[in-house]
Amino acid sequence: MQIDTKNAIQIENLTVAYRGKPALWDVSLTVPEGVLMAIVGPNGAGKSTLIKSMMNLVPRAGGTIKFYGKSYRQMRNSVAYVPQRASVDWDYPTSVLGVVLMGLYGQMGLFQRPGKKQKALAMEALEKVDMADFSGRPIAQLSGGQQQRTFLARALVQDAQIYLMDEPFAAVDAVTERAIVAILQELRSRERTVLVVHHDLQTLQEYFDHAALINQELFASGDIESTCTPENLRRTYGGQFMGWLAGEQ
Amino acid sequence: MLRRINDFVTTLPFWLIAVTMAAGGIACIVGCMLWFGATFDYTLQSVLTGSILLGIVTGVLGCFVTLKRQSLVGDVLAHAALPGVVIAFLIAGSGLSVLLVGAAIAGWLGLQVVSLILDTTRLKQDTALGIVLATFFGLGISILSYTQGREDAGRVGLDKFFFGQAATILGSDVLIISGITVIVLVIIIAFWKEFTLSTFDPEFAMTNGFAVRMYDLLLSSLVTITIVTGLQLAGVVLMAGMLVAPAVAARQWTDDLGEMVILSAIFGAIAGGLGAMLSGIGWGRPTGPMIIALAAMITFGSLVIAPARGMLWDWLQRWLDRHRFETENLLSDLYRFAERNQKKDYVLEEKLLIGLRGWFAYIGLRDLQRNGLITRKDSGWALTDEGYSRAEAEHQKRVQQQNQENA
């Protein structure tokens, strides 16, 4: 337990169930401020559910979640969300800039249309993900990696304290992977707290400084070296992990 | 030539398309009236205004409905309204306004059941829509069979319910339709951001503090009111179609939601207005089917000719690509043979080239000749000086690329 740093997120005894089957069981997790934390675990371990339950997108059976000691409802404007790329219809009639501007809708009043100020902010976010040249492109014409970077820009434009990202690295090209990593570094340099659902154990230690190992229960969490020990990974992944470990050594 | 047409069409500004369509529509409607000498009497005025306004409203709402992948919503409403109509008849007797209220309540209820199913079960949207459609309609039919025994059973007015009766539209109905049009347009404009975000990415909208469920409810309520109002004009099944056709057509022409909504409203208005006019001069007596037929024609036309997304431009694009590909291949064939034989203007038999590249090579050869890159020699073809240097440059480029890949 780190005592002298502020905790960005404090989850206590979180339980989420789908039709009586627990998806998350009694998870207590502390995320210190300013860390890059990977949420790691096998398929169906409840990683996305954890992130969604933090934003009240799935009902929880029990437990509390606090952001800097406050509820999500109070802190909503300080939390930015990057959903899974496949969760929307990319044939929607809008441009890359249009999607990024959506990140600012919550801060705008009734009848208000995005103006110069909002567009400038959106372009700034697009430059950070190397997509400024594509701002006018219909989103139907984007590649998977470009879609992911557009989603990332939409979250960046919100300039939040806490970022929750659901599998941003899933099936993206090398350019996009590098862009995302650069963004993560930049967010850390600005003391932002970032939670990322991550799949790739190979790049885990390279990209992140903290990790939480989840498979319905929380198996371990904390800084990356002490958390991602072979022993902890084996316990989290059960049998699935043995093959990977054997291949590695 | 074809390439120039393609470039021209794909860069047409939206306002030009929209203004042209709107002007064309108005011209058709007015032209019809003048040409066939229709009397612009009270009935025609009412039907025309009512149809145009309903076309606009369904066009606008339809965009959001189809983008939410709920194209079936109109049909669900149509079928779910039946038990409402029959029950209203049993309680309060026939009378169009009573039946409409019954239809509205039952239809609205049907849509809320769909939402409930989606929220509480794992069923997919199409399944939920299908279940509600079938159960409500089945319920309606069974209650209907109960009314058959009654003396006034023939007056339920089901034919009006299904196909509408445009000629009975009065000035007061037009007033109601105008009111609904204004309400819908104001709500859509006021909550533009909210409707956009909650149709594109509902979860993200929720995390930004938008009450997505409330906007869903608002949208389905507006759709219900519109469809039920349109009942009298076009009948319930055809109103369902008007919710889909203009929106689908408009999507073909633009990649911007605002533009799509405007165009969809224009398409809806054209279909409504022209349909009412044609039916007014005596073509196709029932107005509803006429309107839908026109809307379907607009949709079909858009699927074929709309720039960039239309089938026609798809074919054209592929044809142009193939064209370029073939000419490049022919050029490199000629170059290879020239190199191998150490003779810049080595003559290759036409038959051989066609054998290598298929009948499409004829077009490629003509292209190359027109650009002065090859010339005809007896029964074969040879590179000109210009053609040789062009082919050489392209060959060098390919070699360089390969080296880069290997490195």
Short mmCIF file of N, CA and C in Angstrom, two decimals, chain B residues 242-397:
data_model
loop_
_atom_site.label_atom_id
_atom_site.label_comp_id
_atom_site.label_asym_id
_atom_site.label_seq_id
_atom_site.Cartn_x
_atom_site.Cartn_y
_atom_site.Cartn_z
N MET B 242 -41.91 4.89 -45.25
CA MET B 242 -41.44 6.27 -45.39
C MET B 242 -40.38 6.61 -44.35
N LEU B 243 -40.33 5.81 -43.31
CA LEU B 243 -39.34 6.04 -42.27
C LEU B 243 -37.95 5.57 -42.74
N VAL B 244 -37.95 4.66 -43.70
CA VAL B 244 -36.68 4.05 -44.11
C VAL B 244 -36.18 4.59 -45.45
N ALA B 245 -37.09 4.65 -46.44
CA ALA B 245 -36.66 4.92 -47.82
C ALA B 245 -35.90 6.25 -47.99
N PRO B 246 -36.44 7.40 -47.56
CA PRO B 246 -35.71 8.65 -47.80
C PRO B 246 -34.35 8.67 -47.10
N ALA B 247 -34.29 8.12 -45.90
CA ALA B 247 -33.04 8.12 -45.14
C ALA B 247 -31.98 7.28 -45.84
N VAL B 248 -32.38 6.11 -46.31
CA VAL B 248 -31.43 5.24 -47.00
C VAL B 248 -30.93 5.92 -48.27
N ALA B 249 -31.86 6.56 -48.99
CA ALA B 249 -31.46 7.27 -50.21
C ALA B 249 -30.49 8.39 -49.88
N ALA B 250 -30.79 9.16 -48.83
CA ALA B 250 -29.95 10.31 -48.49
C ALA B 250 -28.55 9.88 -48.07
N ARG B 251 -28.44 8.75 -47.38
CA ARG B 251 -27.14 8.27 -46.91
C ARG B 251 -26.17 8.07 -48.07
N GLN B 252 -26.74 7.72 -49.25
CA GLN B 252 -25.91 7.46 -50.41
C GLN B 252 -25.16 8.71 -50.89
N TRP B 253 -25.73 9.88 -50.63
CA TRP B 253 -25.20 11.09 -51.25
C TRP B 253 -24.21 11.84 -50.40
N THR B 254 -24.10 11.51 -49.12
CA THR B 254 -23.26 12.33 -48.25
C THR B 254 -22.68 11.52 -47.09
N ASP B 255 -21.60 12.05 -46.53
CA ASP B 255 -20.97 11.44 -45.36
C ASP B 255 -21.07 12.36 -44.16
N ASP B 256 -22.12 13.16 -44.13
CA ASP B 256 -22.29 14.10 -43.01
C ASP B 256 -23.72 14.00 -42.53
N LEU B 257 -23.90 13.86 -41.23
CA LEU B 257 -25.24 13.63 -40.69
C LEU B 257 -26.18 14.80 -40.99
N GLY B 258 -25.69 16.03 -40.82
CA GLY B 258 -26.53 17.19 -41.07
C GLY B 258 -27.03 17.20 -42.51
N GLU B 259 -26.09 16.95 -43.43
CA GLU B 259 -26.45 16.93 -44.85
C GLU B 259 -27.42 15.79 -45.14
N MET B 260 -27.18 14.66 -44.48
CA MET B 260 -28.06 13.51 -44.69
C MET B 260 -29.48 13.83 -44.26
N VAL B 261 -29.63 14.49 -43.12
CA VAL B 261 -30.96 14.82 -42.62
C VAL B 261 -31.67 15.80 -43.56
N ILE B 262 -30.94 16.81 -44.02
CA ILE B 262 -31.54 17.79 -44.95
C ILE B 262 -32.00 17.08 -46.23
N LEU B 263 -31.11 16.26 -46.79
CA LEU B 263 -31.43 15.58 -48.04
C LEU B 263 -32.59 14.60 -47.86
N SER B 264 -32.60 13.92 -46.71
CA SER B 264 -33.67 12.97 -46.43
C SER B 264 -35.01 13.69 -46.34
N ALA B 265 -35.00 14.89 -45.73
CA ALA B 265 -36.23 15.68 -45.66
C ALA B 265 -36.68 16.08 -47.06
N ILE B 266 -35.71 16.46 -47.90
CA ILE B 266 -36.05 16.85 -49.28
C ILE B 266 -36.65 15.65 -50.03
N PHE B 267 -36.01 14.49 -49.91
CA PHE B 267 -36.53 13.29 -50.58
C PHE B 267 -37.93 12.95 -50.09
N GLY B 268 -38.11 13.02 -48.77
CA GLY B 268 -39.43 12.74 -48.21
C GLY B 268 -40.47 13.69 -48.75
N ALA B 269 -40.11 14.98 -48.83
CA ALA B 269 -41.04 15.98 -49.32
C ALA B 269 -41.38 15.75 -50.80
N ILE B 270 -40.35 15.40 -51.59
CA ILE B 270 -40.60 15.15 -53.02
C ILE B 270 -41.54 13.96 -53.19
N ALA B 271 -41.22 12.86 -52.47
CA ALA B 271 -42.07 11.67 -52.59
C ALA B 271 -43.50 11.99 -52.16
N GLY B 272 -43.63 12.69 -51.03
CA GLY B 272 -44.95 13.03 -50.53
C GLY B 272 -45.70 13.96 -51.47
N GLY B 273 -45.03 15.04 -51.88
CA GLY B 273 -45.69 16.04 -52.71
C GLY B 273 -46.05 15.51 -54.08
N LEU B 274 -45.07 14.87 -54.73
CA LEU B 274 -45.33 14.36 -56.08
C LEU B 274 -46.35 13.23 -56.05
N GLY B 275 -46.25 12.39 -55.01
CA GLY B 275 -47.21 11.30 -54.86
C GLY B 275 -48.62 11.83 -54.74
N ALA B 276 -48.78 12.85 -53.88
CA ALA B 276 -50.11 13.44 -53.69
C ALA B 276 -50.61 14.08 -54.98
N MET B 277 -49.69 14.74 -55.70
CA MET B 277 -50.08 15.42 -56.94
C MET B 277 -50.51 14.40 -58.00
N LEU B 278 -49.69 13.37 -58.21
CA LEU B 278 -50.00 12.37 -59.21
C LEU B 278 -51.32 11.68 -58.89
N SER B 279 -51.50 11.41 -57.60
CA SER B 279 -52.74 10.78 -57.19
C SER B 279 -53.90 11.76 -57.36
N GLY B 280 -53.62 13.05 -57.18
CA GLY B 280 -54.65 14.08 -57.33
C GLY B 280 -55.14 14.22 -58.77
N ILE B 281 -54.23 14.04 -59.75
CA ILE B 281 -54.65 14.16 -61.14
C ILE B 281 -55.20 12.85 -61.67
N GLY B 282 -55.31 11.87 -60.78
CA GLY B 282 -56.00 10.67 -61.19
C GLY B 282 -55.13 9.45 -61.44
N TRP B 283 -53.82 9.58 -61.30
CA TRP B 283 -52.96 8.40 -61.43
C TRP B 283 -52.86 7.73 -60.08
N GLY B 284 -53.14 6.47 -60.02
CA GLY B 284 -52.95 5.75 -58.77
C GLY B 284 -53.79 6.37 -57.67
N ARG B 285 -55.02 6.00 -57.62
CA ARG B 285 -55.97 6.64 -56.71
C ARG B 285 -55.52 6.69 -55.25
N PRO B 286 -55.17 5.52 -54.66
CA PRO B 286 -54.76 5.62 -53.25
C PRO B 286 -53.44 6.39 -53.17
N THR B 287 -53.42 7.41 -52.37
CA THR B 287 -52.24 8.28 -52.31
C THR B 287 -51.03 7.58 -51.68
N GLY B 288 -51.28 6.84 -50.61
CA GLY B 288 -50.19 6.20 -49.88
C GLY B 288 -49.26 5.37 -50.75
N PRO B 289 -49.82 4.38 -51.47
CA PRO B 289 -48.97 3.55 -52.31
C PRO B 289 -48.20 4.36 -53.35
N MET B 290 -48.83 5.40 -53.88
CA MET B 290 -48.16 6.26 -54.86
C MET B 290 -46.93 6.92 -54.23
N ILE B 291 -47.11 7.44 -53.01
CA ILE B 291 -46.00 8.10 -52.31
C ILE B 291 -44.85 7.12 -52.08
N ILE B 292 -45.21 5.93 -51.62
CA ILE B 292 -44.18 4.93 -51.33
C ILE B 292 -43.48 4.49 -52.60
N ALA B 293 -44.24 4.35 -53.69
CA ALA B 293 -43.63 3.95 -54.95
C ALA B 293 -42.58 4.98 -55.37
N LEU B 294 -42.91 6.25 -55.21
CA LEU B 294 -41.95 7.30 -55.58
C LEU B 294 -40.73 7.27 -54.66
N ALA B 295 -40.99 7.09 -53.36
CA ALA B 295 -39.88 7.03 -52.41
C ALA B 295 -38.96 5.87 -52.76
N ALA B 296 -39.55 4.75 -53.14
CA ALA B 296 -38.76 3.57 -53.51
C ALA B 296 -37.93 3.87 -54.75
N MET B 297 -38.53 4.60 -55.70
CA MET B 297 -37.79 4.95 -56.91
C MET B 297 -36.60 5.85 -56.59
N ILE B 298 -36.82 6.82 -55.70
CA ILE B 298 -35.72 7.70 -55.29
C ILE B 298 -34.61 6.89 -54.63
N THR B 299 -35.01 5.95 -53.77
CA THR B 299 -34.02 5.12 -53.09
C THR B 299 -33.23 4.29 -54.09
N PHE B 300 -33.97 3.65 -55.00
CA PHE B 300 -33.29 2.80 -55.98
C PHE B 300 -32.34 3.63 -56.84
N GLY B 301 -32.84 4.78 -57.30
CA GLY B 301 -32.01 5.68 -58.10
C GLY B 301 -30.75 6.08 -57.35
N SER B 302 -30.89 6.40 -56.08
CA SER B 302 -29.74 6.83 -55.29
C SER B 302 -28.74 5.70 -55.12
N LEU B 303 -29.25 4.49 -54.91
CA LEU B 303 -28.34 3.34 -54.74
C LEU B 303 -27.50 3.15 -56.00
N VAL B 304 -28.08 3.50 -57.16
CA VAL B 304 -27.35 3.30 -58.41
C VAL B 304 -26.45 4.48 -58.74
N ILE B 305 -27.00 5.72 -58.71
CA ILE B 305 -26.23 6.82 -59.29
C ILE B 305 -25.54 7.74 -58.30
N ALA B 306 -25.78 7.61 -56.99
CA ALA B 306 -25.16 8.55 -56.06
C ALA B 306 -23.64 8.50 -56.18
N PRO B 307 -22.98 9.67 -56.19
CA PRO B 307 -21.53 9.69 -56.35
C PRO B 307 -20.84 8.94 -55.21
N ALA B 308 -19.73 8.35 -55.52
CA ALA B 308 -18.87 7.67 -54.54
C ALA B 308 -19.49 6.37 -53.98
N ARG B 309 -20.72 6.41 -53.46
CA ARG B 309 -21.29 5.20 -52.86
C ARG B 309 -22.16 4.42 -53.82
N GLY B 310 -22.63 5.07 -54.90
CA GLY B 310 -23.56 4.41 -55.82
C GLY B 310 -22.90 3.29 -56.60
N MET B 311 -23.74 2.32 -57.02
CA MET B 311 -23.22 1.16 -57.75
C MET B 311 -22.55 1.57 -59.05
N LEU B 312 -23.16 2.55 -59.73
CA LEU B 312 -22.65 2.99 -61.02
C LEU B 312 -21.21 3.48 -60.91
N TRP B 313 -20.96 4.28 -59.87
CA TRP B 313 -19.62 4.85 -59.71
C TRP B 313 -18.65 3.80 -59.24
N ASP B 314 -19.17 2.81 -58.52
CA ASP B 314 -18.36 1.68 -58.12
C ASP B 314 -17.83 0.96 -59.36
N TRP B 315 -18.76 0.68 -60.28
CA TRP B 315 -18.36 0.01 -61.53
C TRP B 315 -17.37 0.87 -62.31
N LEU B 316 -17.71 2.14 -62.41
CA LEU B 316 -16.86 3.06 -63.17
C LEU B 316 -15.45 3.09 -62.59
N GLN B 317 -15.38 3.19 -61.28
CA GLN B 317 -14.10 3.23 -60.60
C GLN B 317 -13.28 1.99 -60.90
N ARG B 318 -13.96 0.83 -60.80
CA ARG B 318 -13.26 -0.42 -61.06
C ARG B 318 -12.78 -0.48 -62.50
N TRP B 319 -13.64 0.02 -63.41
CA TRP B 319 -13.31 0.01 -64.82
C TRP B 319 -12.07 0.88 -65.08
N LEU B 320 -12.04 2.05 -64.46
CA LEU B 320 -10.92 2.97 -64.64
C LEU B 320 -9.64 2.37 -64.06
N ASP B 321 -9.76 1.74 -62.89
CA ASP B 321 -8.59 1.09 -62.29
C ASP B 321 -8.03 0.03 -63.21
N ARG B 322 -8.94 -0.76 -63.74
CA ARG B 322 -8.55 -1.86 -64.61
C ARG B 322 -7.83 -1.31 -65.84
N HIS B 323 -8.40 -0.22 -66.37
CA HIS B 323 -7.84 0.48 -67.50
C HIS B 323 -6.38 0.81 -67.27
N ARG B 324 -6.11 1.46 -66.14
CA ARG B 324 -4.77 1.92 -65.84
C ARG B 324 -3.84 0.72 -65.66
N PHE B 325 -4.35 -0.27 -64.95
CA PHE B 325 -3.60 -1.48 -64.69
C PHE B 325 -3.18 -2.14 -66.01
N GLU B 326 -4.14 -2.25 -66.94
CA GLU B 326 -3.87 -2.91 -68.21
C GLU B 326 -2.83 -2.15 -69.03
N THR B 327 -2.97 -0.82 -69.09
CA THR B 327 -2.01 -0.07 -69.90
C THR B 327 -0.61 -0.19 -69.31
N GLU B 328 -0.52 -0.19 -67.99
CA GLU B 328 0.80 -0.34 -67.36
C GLU B 328 1.40 -1.70 -67.68
N ASN B 329 0.54 -2.73 -67.64
CA ASN B 329 1.02 -4.07 -67.94
C ASN B 329 1.53 -4.18 -69.38
N LEU B 330 0.75 -3.63 -70.32
CA LEU B 330 1.14 -3.70 -71.72
C LEU B 330 2.47 -3.01 -71.95
N LEU B 331 2.60 -1.85 -71.31
CA LEU B 331 3.83 -1.08 -71.46
C LEU B 331 5.02 -1.89 -70.97
N SER B 332 4.84 -2.55 -69.84
CA SER B 332 5.97 -3.31 -69.27
C SER B 332 6.25 -4.56 -70.10
N ASP B 333 5.18 -5.15 -70.71
CA ASP B 333 5.40 -6.29 -71.61
C ASP B 333 6.29 -5.88 -72.78
N LEU B 334 5.90 -4.77 -73.41
CA LEU B 334 6.65 -4.29 -74.57
C LEU B 334 8.09 -3.97 -74.18
N TYR B 335 8.26 -3.40 -73.01
CA TYR B 335 9.59 -3.01 -72.54
C TYR B 335 10.46 -4.25 -72.32
N ARG B 336 9.85 -5.27 -71.67
CA ARG B 336 10.62 -6.49 -71.41
C ARG B 336 11.13 -7.12 -72.70
N PHE B 337 10.22 -7.20 -73.71
CA PHE B 337 10.64 -7.80 -74.98
C PHE B 337 11.69 -6.95 -75.67
N ALA B 338 11.55 -5.62 -75.56
CA ALA B 338 12.52 -4.73 -76.17
C ALA B 338 13.89 -4.92 -75.53
N GLU B 339 13.92 -5.04 -74.20
CA GLU B 339 15.17 -5.24 -73.49
C GLU B 339 15.82 -6.56 -73.88
N ARG B 340 14.96 -7.59 -73.89
CA ARG B 340 15.48 -8.93 -74.16
C ARG B 340 16.12 -8.99 -75.55
N ASN B 341 15.51 -8.25 -76.51
CA ASN B 341 16.02 -8.29 -77.87
C ASN B 341 16.94 -7.13 -78.20
N GLN B 342 17.28 -6.34 -77.19
CA GLN B 342 18.20 -5.22 -77.37
C GLN B 342 17.77 -4.30 -78.50
N LYS B 343 16.45 -4.08 -78.61
CA LYS B 343 15.95 -3.25 -79.70
C LYS B 343 14.79 -2.43 -79.16
N LYS B 344 15.01 -1.09 -79.08
CA LYS B 344 14.04 -0.22 -78.43
C LYS B 344 12.65 -0.30 -79.06
N ASP B 345 12.62 -0.39 -80.39
CA ASP B 345 11.29 -0.42 -81.03
C ASP B 345 10.96 -1.82 -81.53
N TYR B 346 11.25 -2.80 -80.69
CA TYR B 346 10.95 -4.18 -81.02
C TYR B 346 9.45 -4.36 -81.24
N VAL B 347 9.10 -5.03 -82.33
CA VAL B 347 7.67 -5.16 -82.66
C VAL B 347 7.12 -6.47 -82.08
N LEU B 348 6.07 -6.31 -81.30
CA LEU B 348 5.41 -7.47 -80.70
C LEU B 348 4.09 -7.69 -81.40
N GLU B 349 3.82 -8.94 -81.81
CA GLU B 349 2.57 -9.24 -82.51
C GLU B 349 1.37 -8.93 -81.62
N GLU B 350 0.34 -8.33 -82.22
CA GLU B 350 -0.85 -8.00 -81.44
C GLU B 350 -1.49 -9.26 -80.85
N LYS B 351 -1.50 -10.34 -81.68
CA LYS B 351 -2.10 -11.59 -81.21
C LYS B 351 -1.44 -12.08 -79.93
N LEU B 352 -0.12 -11.89 -79.86
CA LEU B 352 0.62 -12.34 -78.69
C LEU B 352 0.22 -11.54 -77.45
N LEU B 353 0.11 -10.21 -77.64
CA LEU B 353 -0.27 -9.34 -76.52
C LEU B 353 -1.66 -9.67 -76.01
N ILE B 354 -2.57 -9.89 -76.97
CA ILE B 354 -3.94 -10.23 -76.57
C ILE B 354 -3.93 -11.57 -75.83
N GLY B 355 -3.11 -12.50 -76.35
CA GLY B 355 -3.01 -13.80 -75.69
C GLY B 355 -2.49 -13.67 -74.28
N LEU B 356 -1.55 -12.75 -74.08
CA LEU B 356 -0.96 -12.55 -72.75
C LEU B 356 -1.94 -11.90 -71.79
N ARG B 357 -2.67 -10.90 -72.31
CA ARG B 357 -3.41 -10.02 -71.40
C ARG B 357 -4.93 -10.08 -71.52
N GLY B 358 -5.43 -10.88 -72.47
CA GLY B 358 -6.89 -10.96 -72.59
C GLY B 358 -7.47 -9.83 -73.43
N TRP B 359 -8.78 -9.90 -73.68
CA TRP B 359 -9.41 -8.97 -74.61
C TRP B 359 -9.32 -7.52 -74.15
N PHE B 360 -9.14 -7.31 -72.85
CA PHE B 360 -9.09 -5.94 -72.32
C PHE B 360 -7.90 -5.19 -72.91
N ALA B 361 -6.89 -5.95 -73.38
CA ALA B 361 -5.70 -5.33 -73.93
C ALA B 361 -6.02 -4.44 -75.13
N TYR B 362 -7.09 -4.76 -75.87
CA TYR B 362 -7.46 -3.90 -77.00
C TYR B 362 -7.63 -2.46 -76.56
N ILE B 363 -8.34 -2.31 -75.42
CA ILE B 363 -8.58 -0.96 -74.92
C ILE B 363 -7.28 -0.32 -74.47
N GLY B 364 -6.45 -1.10 -73.79
CA GLY B 364 -5.17 -0.58 -73.32
C GLY B 364 -4.30 -0.13 -74.48
N LEU B 365 -4.28 -0.94 -75.56
CA LEU B 365 -3.46 -0.60 -76.72
C LEU B 365 -3.92 0.72 -77.34
N ARG B 366 -5.23 0.87 -77.46
CA ARG B 366 -5.77 2.09 -78.04
C ARG B 366 -5.39 3.31 -77.19
N ASP B 367 -5.48 3.11 -75.88
CA ASP B 367 -5.10 4.18 -74.95
C ASP B 367 -3.66 4.61 -75.16
N LEU B 368 -2.78 3.60 -75.18
CA LEU B 368 -1.34 3.88 -75.29
C LEU B 368 -1.03 4.56 -76.62
N GLN B 369 -1.74 4.10 -77.67
CA GLN B 369 -1.49 4.69 -78.99
C GLN B 369 -1.90 6.16 -78.99
N ARG B 370 -3.06 6.42 -78.37
CA ARG B 370 -3.58 7.79 -78.35
C ARG B 370 -2.62 8.71 -77.60
N ASN B 371 -1.96 8.18 -76.58
CA ASN B 371 -1.03 9.00 -75.81
C ASN B 371 0.37 9.03 -76.44
N GLY B 372 0.50 8.40 -77.61
CA GLY B 372 1.77 8.46 -78.32
C GLY B 372 2.87 7.63 -77.68
N LEU B 373 2.50 6.62 -76.91
CA LEU B 373 3.52 5.80 -76.25
C LEU B 373 3.88 4.57 -77.08
N ILE B 374 2.97 4.13 -77.97
CA ILE B 374 3.28 3.00 -78.86
C ILE B 374 2.80 3.34 -80.27
N THR B 375 3.38 2.66 -81.23
CA THR B 375 2.88 2.84 -82.60
C THR B 375 2.67 1.49 -83.25
N ARG B 376 1.75 1.48 -84.24
CA ARG B 376 1.43 0.24 -84.93
C ARG B 376 2.47 -0.04 -86.00
N LYS B 377 2.93 -1.27 -86.08
CA LYS B 377 3.86 -1.65 -87.15
C LYS B 377 3.38 -2.98 -87.71
N ASP B 378 2.87 -2.95 -88.95
CA ASP B 378 2.27 -4.13 -89.59
C ASP B 378 1.19 -4.72 -88.68
N SER B 379 1.37 -5.99 -88.28
CA SER B 379 0.33 -6.60 -87.45
C SER B 379 0.73 -6.59 -85.98
N GLY B 380 1.66 -5.70 -85.61
CA GLY B 380 2.10 -5.67 -84.22
C GLY B 380 2.26 -4.26 -83.70
N TRP B 381 2.86 -4.16 -82.51
CA TRP B 381 3.02 -2.86 -81.85
C TRP B 381 4.44 -2.70 -81.34
N ALA B 382 4.93 -1.44 -81.37
CA ALA B 382 6.26 -1.16 -80.83
C ALA B 382 6.22 0.10 -80.00
N LEU B 383 7.17 0.20 -79.06
CA LEU B 383 7.25 1.40 -78.22
C LEU B 383 7.76 2.58 -79.04
N THR B 384 7.24 3.77 -78.80
CA THR B 384 7.86 4.97 -79.35
C THR B 384 8.99 5.36 -78.40
N ASP B 385 9.75 6.39 -78.76
CA ASP B 385 10.84 6.84 -77.87
C ASP B 385 10.28 7.25 -76.52
N GLU B 386 9.16 8.00 -76.60
CA GLU B 386 8.55 8.48 -75.36
C GLU B 386 8.06 7.29 -74.51
N GLY B 387 7.44 6.34 -75.22
CA GLY B 387 6.94 5.16 -74.52
C GLY B 387 8.06 4.39 -73.86
N TYR B 388 9.21 4.30 -74.58
CA TYR B 388 10.33 3.55 -74.02
C TYR B 388 10.85 4.19 -72.74
N SER B 389 10.99 5.54 -72.78
CA SER B 389 11.54 6.18 -71.58
C SER B 389 10.54 6.10 -70.42
N ARG B 390 9.26 6.19 -70.74
CA ARG B 390 8.25 6.05 -69.68
C ARG B 390 8.33 4.65 -69.05
N ALA B 391 8.40 3.63 -69.92
CA ALA B 391 8.45 2.25 -69.42
C ALA B 391 9.71 2.01 -68.61
N GLU B 392 10.81 2.62 -69.08
CA GLU B 392 12.08 2.45 -68.37
C GLU B 392 11.99 3.06 -66.97
N ALA B 393 11.40 4.26 -66.91
CA ALA B 393 11.27 4.93 -65.62
C ALA B 393 10.45 4.08 -64.65
N GLU B 394 9.35 3.52 -65.18
CA GLU B 394 8.50 2.71 -64.30
C GLU B 394 9.21 1.44 -63.86
N HIS B 395 10.00 0.87 -64.80
CA HIS B 395 10.75 -0.33 -64.46
C HIS B 395 11.74 -0.03 -63.34
N GLN B 396 12.43 1.11 -63.45
CA GLN B 396 13.40 1.50 -62.41
C GLN B 396 12.71 1.64 -61.05
N LYS B 397 11.52 2.25 -61.09
CA LYS B 397 10.79 2.47 -59.85
C LYS B 397 10.48 1.13 -59.17
#
